XYZ file of C-alpha atoms in Angstrom:
709
model
C 5.735 24.967 11.343
C 8.732 23.835 13.393
C 11.645 26.358 13.216
C 14.215 23.676 12.328
C 11.893 22.217 9.732
C 11.334 25.608 8.143
C 15.039 26.441 8.121
C 15.941 23.125 6.493
C 13.309 23.515 3.799
C 14.491 27.050 3.078
C 18.075 25.832 2.766
C 17.093 23.174 0.227
C 15.169 25.762 -1.820
C 17.966 28.355 -1.658
C 20.687 25.906 -2.661
C 18.621 24.495 -5.536
C 17.670 27.848 -7.029
C 21.090 29.421 -6.560
C 22.823 26.514 -8.234
C 20.421 26.504 -11.166
C 20.435 30.224 -11.909
C 24.179 30.559 -11.553
C 24.711 27.688 -13.972
C 22.154 28.893 -16.517
C 23.628 32.372 -16.575
C 26.964 31.018 -17.826
C 25.876 28.448 -20.406
C 23.835 28.019 -23.545
C 22.456 24.868 -25.133
C 25.123 23.136 -27.210
C 24.439 19.390 -27.555
C 21.713 16.862 -26.849
C 22.267 13.208 -25.939
C 20.213 10.348 -24.502
C 20.848 8.273 -21.400
C 19.170 4.952 -22.215
C 15.778 3.524 -21.444
C 13.812 5.213 -18.678
C 11.021 4.056 -16.400
C 7.845 6.146 -16.454
C 7.905 9.046 -13.966
C 11.335 7.952 -12.785
C 14.085 8.457 -15.327
C 17.304 6.451 -15.155
C 19.442 7.264 -12.136
C 21.795 5.145 -10.105
C 21.158 4.337 -6.454
C 23.552 7.093 -5.377
C 22.135 9.786 -7.671
C 18.551 10.015 -6.409
C 17.505 12.365 -3.559
C 15.095 9.754 -2.198
C 15.006 6.360 -0.494
C 13.758 3.227 -2.284
C 13.465 -0.280 -0.800
C 12.792 -3.183 -3.178
C 11.620 -6.789 -3.026
C 12.429 -8.830 -6.121
C 10.670 -11.934 -7.416
C 13.390 -14.242 -6.087
C 12.981 -13.060 -2.490
C 9.193 -13.283 -2.742
C 9.450 -16.812 -4.127
C 11.952 -17.895 -1.469
C 9.751 -16.733 1.399
C 6.593 -18.314 -0.048
C 4.555 -15.169 0.610
C 1.564 -14.656 -1.683
C -0.186 -11.533 -0.302
C 1.078 -7.996 -0.851
C 0.670 -6.993 2.811
C 2.790 -9.962 3.954
C 5.605 -8.931 1.615
C 5.430 -5.309 2.779
C 5.935 -6.521 6.364
C 9.595 -6.963 5.369
C 9.973 -3.179 5.171
C 10.174 -1.459 8.540
C 8.848 1.707 6.892
C 5.470 0.033 6.298
C 3.020 -0.798 9.092
C -0.309 -2.606 8.939
C -3.568 -0.740 9.345
C -7.253 -1.629 9.655
C -8.001 -4.002 6.756
C -11.806 -4.007 7.311
C -11.923 -7.581 8.535
C -9.248 -8.802 6.105
C -11.028 -7.553 2.983
C -8.225 -5.421 1.564
C -4.621 -4.232 1.824
C -4.216 -1.357 4.243
C -0.856 0.010 5.299
C 0.937 3.148 6.422
C 4.290 4.359 5.085
C 6.347 6.374 7.570
C 3.276 6.701 9.775
C 0.639 7.985 7.309
C -2.035 5.751 5.821
C -4.590 7.875 3.974
C -8.333 7.213 4.151
C -8.892 4.274 6.513
C -12.328 3.553 5.006
C -10.920 2.482 1.632
C -7.997 0.233 0.626
C -4.525 1.692 0.308
C -3.865 2.634 -3.300
C -0.690 1.692 -5.114
C 1.088 2.307 -8.392
C 1.222 -0.303 -11.156
C 4.221 -0.081 -13.489
C 4.884 3.440 -12.337
C 1.519 5.144 -12.512
C -1.645 5.489 -10.489
C -3.704 2.436 -11.490
C -4.277 0.499 -8.264
C -7.341 1.989 -6.556
C -10.529 0.162 -5.653
C -11.934 -2.810 -3.742
C -10.085 -5.690 -5.381
C -9.371 -7.635 -2.183
C -5.911 -8.464 -0.833
C -3.502 -8.304 -3.785
C -1.865 -11.601 -4.735
C 1.776 -11.182 -5.749
C 1.771 -13.719 -8.576
C 2.573 -11.845 -11.738
C 4.703 -9.313 -9.813
C 8.356 -8.985 -10.808
C 9.288 -6.406 -8.196
C 7.688 -4.442 -5.350
C 9.141 -1.013 -4.665
C 8.639 1.033 -1.505
C 9.104 4.572 -2.859
C 9.620 6.696 0.218
C 8.906 10.378 0.559
C 6.495 12.666 -1.318
C 5.716 11.653 -4.897
C 2.855 14.001 -5.726
C 5.095 16.299 -7.792
C 5.235 13.554 -10.414
C 2.583 10.932 -9.690
C -0.225 13.197 -8.535
C -2.293 12.096 -5.534
C -0.370 10.369 -2.789
C 0.668 10.157 0.834
C 3.626 12.045 2.345
C 5.249 8.837 3.582
C 5.577 7.391 0.108
C 3.999 5.049 -2.423
C 4.073 1.362 -3.296
C 4.883 0.525 -6.922
C 4.171 -2.931 -8.369
C 6.244 -3.835 -11.416
C 4.516 -6.657 -13.291
C 6.192 -9.573 -15.026
C 6.508 -8.972 -18.763
C 6.529 -11.399 -21.655
C 9.984 -12.157 -23.053
C 11.221 -13.623 -26.333
C 12.430 -16.812 -24.617
C 10.156 -19.842 -24.317
C 10.155 -20.594 -20.585
C 7.275 -21.886 -18.500
C 6.678 -23.425 -15.086
C 3.990 -24.923 -12.891
C 4.006 -25.162 -9.099
C 1.932 -27.069 -6.562
C 1.966 -26.096 -2.871
C 0.343 -27.741 0.149
C 0.393 -26.842 3.810
C -1.288 -27.194 7.154
C -4.848 -25.999 7.659
C -5.723 -27.527 4.283
C -3.655 -24.994 2.336
C -3.660 -25.757 -1.392
C -2.277 -23.606 -4.212
C -1.631 -24.136 -7.901
C 0.283 -21.608 -9.987
C 1.328 -21.620 -13.623
C 3.592 -19.234 -15.549
C 3.588 -19.796 -19.311
C 5.759 -17.607 -21.548
C 5.525 -18.203 -25.280
C 7.000 -16.630 -28.397
C 4.078 -16.109 -30.752
C 6.144 -14.684 -33.628
C 9.399 -12.848 -34.214
C 7.727 -9.665 -33.007
C 5.095 -10.866 -30.521
C 5.459 -12.666 -27.176
C 2.916 -13.535 -24.519
C 3.006 -14.477 -20.859
C 0.098 -15.990 -18.938
C 0.233 -16.368 -15.145
C -2.632 -17.970 -13.259
C -3.229 -19.129 -9.702
C -5.831 -20.897 -7.603
C -5.634 -21.021 -3.797
C -7.865 -22.188 -0.975
C -7.280 -22.814 2.712
C -8.887 -23.114 6.122
C -8.076 -20.353 8.562
C -6.906 -20.846 12.119
C -10.067 -18.900 12.918
C -13.191 -20.991 13.583
C -15.522 -21.519 10.585
C -13.324 -19.389 8.281
C -12.316 -20.570 4.813
C -10.854 -18.530 1.963
C -10.596 -19.068 -1.775
C -9.061 -16.944 -4.496
C -8.029 -17.275 -8.118
C -6.679 -14.984 -10.775
C -5.030 -14.512 -14.146
C -2.363 -12.041 -15.259
C -1.572 -11.674 -18.948
C 1.298 -9.799 -20.588
C 1.739 -9.261 -24.331
C 4.706 -7.549 -25.981
C 4.648 -6.256 -29.562
C 7.947 -5.165 -31.113
C 6.945 -2.716 -33.823
C 10.532 -1.811 -34.640
C 13.889 -1.285 -33.022
C 12.557 2.012 -31.705
C 9.005 1.056 -30.749
C 7.389 -1.466 -28.375
C 3.814 -1.951 -27.156
C 2.989 -3.687 -23.851
C -0.416 -4.938 -22.756
C -1.182 -6.208 -19.243
C -4.384 -7.764 -17.928
C -5.257 -8.291 -14.274
C -8.180 -10.476 -13.227
C -8.813 -11.860 -9.739
C -11.664 -12.964 -7.495
C -11.599 -13.519 -3.733
C -14.003 -15.155 -1.292
C -13.137 -13.957 2.213
C -15.396 -14.237 5.271
C -15.642 -10.888 7.039
C -13.700 -11.264 10.289
C -13.100 -8.460 12.806
C -10.958 -10.683 15.053
C -11.165 -10.990 18.822
C -11.960 -8.644 21.716
C -9.324 -7.656 24.278
C -11.065 -5.134 26.533
C -8.702 -3.445 28.956
C -5.694 -4.938 27.201
C -6.509 -8.512 28.283
C -5.247 -10.449 25.260
C -5.901 -13.772 27.022
C -9.607 -13.042 27.474
C -10.579 -15.371 24.636
C -8.845 -17.821 22.269
C -7.496 -16.311 19.074
C -9.451 -18.961 17.139
C -12.888 -17.774 18.247
C -15.086 -16.149 15.602
C -17.703 -13.634 16.780
C -19.535 -13.097 13.511
C -22.091 -15.333 11.791
C -20.990 -18.049 9.329
C -24.390 -17.713 7.637
C -23.343 -14.252 6.405
C -21.281 -16.114 3.830
C -18.025 -14.905 2.299
C -17.329 -11.409 1.123
C -16.650 -11.491 -2.600
C -14.271 -9.115 -4.304
C -13.298 -8.963 -7.960
C -11.039 -6.933 -10.216
C -10.622 -6.639 -13.960
C -7.857 -4.331 -15.108
C -6.240 -3.473 -18.433
C -3.038 -1.517 -19.018
C -1.626 -0.565 -22.425
C 1.768 1.085 -22.787
C 3.699 2.322 -25.832
C 7.396 3.194 -25.659
C 8.938 4.961 -28.645
C 12.425 6.329 -29.192
C 11.702 9.638 -30.899
C 15.335 9.734 -32.038
C 18.668 8.859 -30.534
C 18.222 11.439 -27.788
C 14.639 11.361 -26.503
C 12.052 8.741 -25.571
C 8.259 8.923 -25.489
C 6.244 6.797 -23.095
C 2.459 6.723 -23.236
C -0.041 4.530 -21.408
C -3.727 4.004 -20.751
C -5.374 1.896 -18.050
C -8.859 0.884 -16.971
C -9.626 -0.960 -13.722
C -12.989 -2.110 -12.383
C -13.506 -3.541 -8.892
C -16.460 -4.811 -6.871
C -17.055 -5.772 -3.244
C -20.211 -7.413 -1.869
C -20.479 -8.314 1.785
C -22.762 -9.203 4.695
C -21.233 -9.073 8.167
C -22.058 -9.185 11.857
C -19.925 -6.493 13.511
C -19.429 -5.792 17.181
C -21.464 -2.773 18.311
C -19.103 0.019 19.421
C -21.571 2.523 20.909
C -21.449 2.026 24.723
C -25.197 2.628 25.210
C -25.925 -0.265 22.826
C -23.216 -2.679 24.039
C -24.335 -5.177 26.723
C -20.801 -6.523 27.181
C -20.016 -3.436 29.250
C -22.672 -4.577 31.737
C -22.200 -8.354 32.025
C -18.796 -9.099 30.449
C -20.090 -11.891 28.217
C -22.986 -10.803 25.990
C -21.738 -9.074 22.879
C -24.161 -6.775 21.049
C -23.691 -6.609 17.282
C -24.821 -4.831 14.142
C -25.672 -6.510 10.864
C -24.155 -4.739 7.881
C -24.456 -4.998 4.122
C -21.956 -3.496 1.671
C -21.983 -3.100 -2.094
C -19.017 -1.119 -3.424
C -18.159 -0.606 -7.105
C -15.313 1.419 -8.581
C -14.076 2.313 -12.051
C -10.731 3.959 -12.695
C -9.434 5.429 -15.951
C -5.832 6.615 -16.345
C -4.012 8.069 -19.361
C -0.416 9.315 -19.482
C 2.000 10.819 -22.037
C 5.615 11.429 -21.060
C 8.833 12.467 -22.756
C 12.252 11.987 -21.205
C 15.830 12.599 -22.222
C 19.053 14.413 -21.536
C 20.469 17.651 -22.872
C 23.532 19.735 -22.142
C 24.009 23.461 -21.608
C 27.719 23.877 -21.804
C 29.256 21.589 -19.226
C 25.982 21.109 -17.361
C 23.719 18.128 -18.017
C 19.936 18.185 -17.637
C 17.963 14.969 -17.093
C 14.409 15.960 -17.992
C 11.076 14.229 -17.476
C 7.908 16.001 -18.617
C 4.385 14.778 -19.184
C 0.643 15.049 -18.875
C -1.807 12.583 -17.341
C -5.504 12.164 -16.674
C -7.129 10.189 -13.856
C -10.827 9.526 -13.291
C -12.151 7.534 -10.331
C -15.838 6.566 -9.966
C -17.057 5.132 -6.664
C -20.562 3.776 -6.016
C -21.231 2.940 -2.388
C -24.282 1.305 -0.782
C -23.915 0.597 2.933
C -26.863 -0.651 5.019
C -27.018 -1.330 8.760
C -29.382 -3.130 11.135
C -28.730 -1.915 14.676
C -30.010 -3.388 17.898
C -31.852 -1.456 20.584
C -30.112 0.333 23.475
C -29.226 -1.861 26.440
C -32.013 -2.120 29.025
C -33.322 -4.692 31.539
C -35.977 -5.760 29.035
C -33.735 -5.958 25.941
C -33.278 -9.587 24.827
C -30.368 -11.112 22.950
C -32.566 -11.053 19.864
C -33.190 -7.316 20.335
C -29.444 -6.732 20.653
C -28.459 -9.217 17.924
C -26.083 -10.567 20.583
C -23.789 -13.560 20.968
C -22.079 -15.062 24.017
C -18.327 -14.507 23.729
C -17.478 -17.577 25.854
C -19.900 -19.991 24.214
C -20.960 -18.634 20.820
C -23.979 -20.358 19.283
C -24.233 -19.297 15.653
C -27.649 -18.696 14.116
C -29.383 -18.319 17.473
C -30.500 -14.762 16.755
C -31.510 -13.114 13.510
C -30.743 -9.557 12.409
C -33.338 -6.855 12.038
C -34.083 -4.890 8.920
C -31.037 -3.287 7.353
C -31.568 0.402 6.622
C -29.484 2.583 4.292
C -26.706 4.384 6.143
C -24.706 5.556 3.124
C -25.812 5.505 -0.509
C -23.521 7.669 -2.622
C -22.083 7.995 -6.091
C -18.789 9.888 -6.165
C -16.525 10.916 -9.039
C -13.031 12.376 -8.967
C -11.206 13.818 -11.993
C -7.651 15.091 -12.190
C -5.614 16.364 -15.128
C -1.970 17.049 -14.416
C 1.064 18.587 -16.081
C 4.449 17.742 -14.585
C 8.115 18.378 -15.213
C 11.304 17.396 -13.439
C 14.865 18.436 -14.202
C 17.765 16.785 -12.417
C 20.735 19.005 -13.183
C 24.298 17.668 -13.033
C 26.153 20.847 -12.091
C 29.419 18.966 -11.724
C 30.718 15.451 -11.299
C 29.794 15.621 -7.627
C 26.745 17.899 -7.360
C 23.241 17.374 -8.756
C 20.093 19.413 -8.136
C 16.567 18.199 -8.782
C 13.760 20.683 -9.252
C 10.291 20.037 -10.514
C 6.619 20.392 -9.978
C 3.151 19.347 -11.010
C 0.083 21.414 -11.793
C -3.278 19.684 -11.317
C -6.789 20.683 -12.275
C -9.233 18.658 -10.197
C -12.972 18.172 -9.969
C -15.022 16.166 -7.505
C -18.762 15.425 -7.411
C -20.835 13.674 -4.766
C -24.413 12.488 -5.166
C -25.774 11.540 -1.722
C -28.901 9.616 -2.662
C -30.015 8.963 0.911
C -29.994 12.634 1.871
C -30.834 13.846 -1.651
C -27.798 16.156 -1.756
C -25.643 16.783 -4.811
C -22.464 18.808 -4.642
C -19.403 19.419 -6.769
C -16.088 21.123 -6.263
C -13.215 22.164 -8.541
C -9.698 23.142 -7.556
C -6.228 23.663 -8.978
C -3.053 22.758 -7.138
C 0.709 23.068 -7.677
C 2.961 20.486 -6.007
C 6.674 21.390 -5.978
C 9.684 19.198 -5.342
C 13.309 20.110 -4.675
C 16.346 17.963 -4.083
C 20.124 18.093 -3.822
C 22.569 15.185 -4.189
C 26.271 15.519 -3.401
C 28.685 12.745 -4.353
C 31.210 12.626 -1.516
C 33.083 9.738 -3.147
C 32.505 7.229 -5.915
C 30.565 5.015 -3.493
C 29.081 7.618 -1.124
C 26.510 10.376 -1.555
C 24.422 12.626 0.677
C 21.100 14.204 -0.262
C 18.231 16.354 0.884
C 14.746 16.790 -0.554
C 11.533 18.659 0.056
C 8.089 18.177 -1.453
C 4.439 19.038 -1.073
C 1.557 16.743 -1.898
C -2.174 16.316 -1.809
C -4.958 13.740 -1.973
C -8.648 14.268 -2.658
C -10.702 13.177 0.344
C -13.718 10.984 -0.298
C -17.070 12.097 1.119
C -18.665 15.339 2.267
C -19.584 17.184 5.453
C -23.021 17.480 7.060
C -24.102 20.178 4.602
C -22.982 18.110 1.620
C -19.830 20.121 0.881
C -16.955 18.044 -0.483
C -14.060 17.846 1.976
C -10.979 20.000 1.470
C -7.917 18.344 -0.042
C -5.676 16.394 2.289
C -2.371 18.322 2.163
C 1.151 17.301 3.094
C 4.665 18.673 3.513
C 7.672 16.392 3.599
C 11.348 16.973 4.283
C 14.132 14.394 4.094
C 17.895 14.185 4.616
C 19.879 11.072 3.862
C 23.095 9.395 2.893
C 23.789 6.362 0.697
C 26.816 4.122 0.593
C 27.799 1.242 -1.716
C 30.333 -1.244 -0.339
C 31.972 -4.533 -1.326
C 32.412 -3.608 -5.004
C 28.915 -2.119 -5.092
C 27.351 -5.414 -3.963
C 25.977 -3.937 -0.744
C 23.855 -0.769 -0.574
C 23.306 1.120 2.669
C 20.868 4.022 3.068
C 20.233 6.162 6.150
C 17.493 8.795 6.151
C 15.874 11.334 8.455
C 12.385 12.526 7.517
C 9.838 14.977 8.864
C 6.266 14.955 7.510
C 3.200 17.042 8.269
C -0.361 16.343 7.146
C -3.521 18.401 7.463
C -7.196 18.204 6.503
C -7.561 14.683 7.904
C -11.220 13.631 8.216
C -12.452 13.814 11.824
C -15.873 13.832 13.477
C -18.059 16.920 13.400
C -18.266 17.949 17.092
C -21.774 19.390 16.640
C -24.140 16.938 18.423
C -26.803 17.629 15.796
C -24.407 16.449 13.081
C -23.725 12.963 14.450
C -22.210 10.714 11.808
C -20.828 13.637 9.807
C -17.192 14.630 9.419
C -14.949 17.655 8.978
C -11.587 17.884 7.197
C -9.695 19.652 9.982
C -7.385 17.021 11.503
C -3.588 17.416 11.625
C -0.773 14.938 12.270
C 2.992 14.646 11.960
C 5.614 11.942 11.687
C 9.382 12.187 12.018
C 12.008 9.532 12.312
C 15.090 7.700 11.112
C 15.509 4.760 8.755
C 18.315 2.342 8.004
C 18.106 0.062 4.948
C 20.773 -2.474 3.956
C 20.435 -4.667 0.874
C 22.836 -6.751 -1.159
C 25.411 -9.488 -0.863
C 27.961 -10.105 1.878
C 31.099 -12.218 1.574
C 30.532 -15.984 1.260
C 27.584 -15.240 -1.069
C 25.284 -14.346 1.816
C 22.353 -12.247 0.632
C 20.941 -9.835 3.184
C 18.055 -7.389 3.359
C 17.680 -5.372 6.555
C 15.283 -2.562 7.405
C 14.907 -0.535 10.600
C 12.826 2.518 11.465
C 12.408 4.733 14.503
C 9.247 6.806 14.221
C 7.593 9.526 16.274
C 4.080 9.901 14.805
C 1.472 11.932 16.630
C -1.672 14.018 16.476
C -1.011 17.757 16.133
C -4.453 19.126 17.026
C -7.340 18.056 19.284
C -10.292 16.437 17.518
C -13.004 13.786 17.855
C -12.634 10.366 16.217
C -15.012 10.092 13.260
C -16.057 6.475 13.901
C -16.149 5.795 17.658
C -16.545 9.384 18.900
C -13.762 9.585 21.462
C -11.688 12.684 22.100
C -8.201 12.746 20.582
C -5.629 15.068 22.131
C -2.605 16.782 20.658
C 0.429 14.565 21.198
C -1.525 11.288 21.076
C 0.061 8.468 19.096
C -1.278 7.551 15.663
C -3.191 4.297 15.405
C -1.232 1.085 14.702
C 2.084 2.913 14.269
C 5.057 1.371 16.155
C 7.875 3.506 17.492
C 10.468 0.887 16.550
C 10.267 -1.762 13.849
C 12.818 -3.920 12.068
C 13.078 -6.729 9.535
C 15.971 -8.991 8.549
C 16.116 -11.492 5.670
C 19.235 -13.638 5.112
C 19.923 -16.430 2.625
C 22.879 -18.426 1.323
C 23.304 -20.782 -1.610
C 25.149 -24.118 -1.500
C 25.901 -26.847 -4.032
C 24.613 -30.289 -3.029
C 25.109 -33.224 -5.402
C 25.865 -30.763 -8.158
C 22.631 -28.791 -7.719
C 21.754 -25.526 -5.975
C 20.395 -25.488 -2.426
C 19.266 -22.137 -1.013
C 18.493 -21.811 2.689
C 17.520 -18.741 4.639
C 15.278 -17.110 7.126
C 13.935 -13.869 8.417
C 12.978 -12.021 11.564
C 10.411 -9.280 12.018
C 10.141 -7.059 15.089
C 7.188 -4.737 15.677
C 7.041 -2.489 18.743
C 3.878 -1.914 20.749
C 1.279 0.231 18.970
C -1.770 2.234 19.912
C -4.754 -0.064 19.317
C -7.623 2.344 19.902
C -7.740 6.111 19.709
C -8.572 8.073 22.814
C -7.759 5.349 25.381
C -4.678 3.681 26.823
C -4.932 0.495 24.778
C -1.774 -0.791 23.113
C -1.092 -3.925 21.100
C 1.917 -5.818 22.493
C 5.223 -5.925 20.638
C 6.227 -9.138 18.912
C 8.983 -10.971 17.060
C 8.251 -13.589 14.407
C 10.647 -15.830 12.494
C 10.396 -17.386 9.030
C 12.508 -20.169 7.504
C 12.834 -21.429 3.944
C 14.814 -23.874 1.789
C 14.816 -24.395 -1.996
C 16.551 -27.305 -3.753
C 16.933 -27.850 -7.498
C 16.670 -31.592 -8.066
C 17.670 -31.125 -11.701
C 17.228 -28.547 -14.453
C 13.440 -29.022 -14.455
C 12.332 -30.072 -10.976
C 12.742 -28.211 -7.701
C 11.291 -28.537 -4.216
C 10.707 -25.854 -1.614
C 9.783 -25.646 2.059
C 8.751 -22.590 4.059
C 7.826 -22.128 7.706
C 6.068 -18.890 8.639
C 6.020 -17.864 12.305
C 8.381 -20.745 12.961
C 8.244 -20.468 16.763
C 4.446 -20.158 16.783
C 4.412 -16.787 18.572
C 1.029 -15.374 19.492
C 0.883 -11.841 18.139
C -1.588 -9.194 17.031
C -0.986 -7.343 13.781
C -3.450 -4.440 13.980
C -6.694 -3.251 15.546
C -9.232 -0.475 15.377
C -10.744 -0.791 18.852
C -10.498 -3.180 21.777
C -13.405 -5.044 20.154
C -11.730 -5.362 16.714
C -8.280 -6.905 17.272
C -6.674 -8.943 14.483
C -4.556 -11.887 15.698
C -1.574 -12.885 13.594
C -1.436 -16.319 12.010
C 0.104 -19.190 14.020
C 2.816 -21.384 12.546
C 2.258 -22.267 8.881
C 4.263 -24.960 7.083
C 4.292 -25.067 3.265
C 5.779 -27.657 0.916
C 5.866 -27.181 -2.831
C 7.280 -28.624 -6.001
C 7.738 -26.907 -9.337
C 8.517 -28.022 -12.868
C 10.086 -25.806 -15.517
C 9.729 -26.481 -19.223
């Protein structure tokens, strides 16, 4: 552990404990009072009172920009960087440099708790009221998580006001989208909201078309003035052709057009589906305490055939002639089921002059994952090996359907279950008008089983874990605070080693210092943070040559950097949202990459993580002919990033610009226009190797009209 890091963590712990014990020794419980409605796991604290950084995107900003995919919205936070999305099949991102298991989608929170795992395809943002980037370690409350932070999706709820809308959008490349949002008052005590969408479009990539549709339902039942029940349904289906992108061997990004597709159209689209239910009950126990309980179930499926570039050099003919690309044919069938239950109580009490803001609860999480993965691999390259033997295609003149794949053989056939039961408590103590201390922790009892049907190996593992959190907030002035925090976290790794033993838990330590400032009558919030994260037990390749294809949980990495977030309103009613991050993320121990078997050295950069990144969104509202006109735009800068582990291959930096305008024709009708990548910049968003490089989308123009009733 770094000496400075250790000293800072010790100082946070010492200050927290000293402040608590000194206060408790002088006071006894006298009165109890409540502090209003609280969000699950979060409590109710102002921007300046929390020892953490949060960056939000509200529904208005999402609507203005015309973005419909979660990953596109997250691009507006410099703290989030794109990762390998398995050919566009799911959302995959890193927060402050760490991204979790790259073989599964990035998980997220839904309405404050862990209910967003599985293979549901790229998440559409219809039905989302707000997207929160919760930075720093959250395991002390939420359970499993990454040290960089978590993404929380707050869904749109039914209200007791009849208000509905429909919207039609069209754009280039045959983009078509229909969306409806119907809110209805069913009775004095029951309201419902139904949000549906249908979208299809042609890609800029040859032969690629996508189609998706979904429905989100929200019901609210007012049992009494003290009690409310919320029900949310999520249903969506996607059809997405599997697309690994282009090849750029040696960093030659002009080697081939970004439109060229190197798979097989006959593989058909990958289909993903999700059906999720979430039920929540909020009850005011009395005038001082509130109970929040919830249950969720989410089922996802992914079915796919794909023609993937062969990465093993001995099987890749392109290395020999520079034009013939050897491929594998792969088949995937993934199914997941997730069950989550939570009970939480929150409130405020006083011990003398000291206030305690308490959150305590218990939750249960079960995740079931069935995986069937089959592969047909060509023969090693030799003078006698034909294109048919190699399942090859010419990169300069691809002729689809010219070769046929061989027999697909099982590579992975597993059934895996993860259980976790957790108890958590957090107390944010107001020692004075200027000083608050947060202390808390979570105790988890976990179990994991793995049934490897191909190797006929069954294994199970149980473990308990305590995740602490500490924080200090000092109010320098009414509009200025400084804070520090420390936390530990964990995540259960999927899979097992060569002998069938379940991998050790992925473990993290995170330290953060920051300051927050509210200006212009609290209309503009500014947050600056320094963070230092360490992660261990990352899955890497087993170096034993007899264990090829197996992994070990021995990898280590770190990330440290600075962030600046600005959000709010400037004079002249100019709304601004700015995000910048400097990040130093690197490998901390030598290992072998688990997929392409190259050596990784200590000090190497982490994959797809830029050193500098920034995003700016600006808008202003005018009155034209008595009606509102909103115009704005945004810029995104992403620095160069490592594009393949173990070699000197970097994706180039880029800047893209977006423009938008919304005009209300009258109280019912409005029109909108958006231009994404307005200057049509060629750019590359992420990659896994030089053979799997994802080009960013060229200029897209969207026009839409909406009617409210």
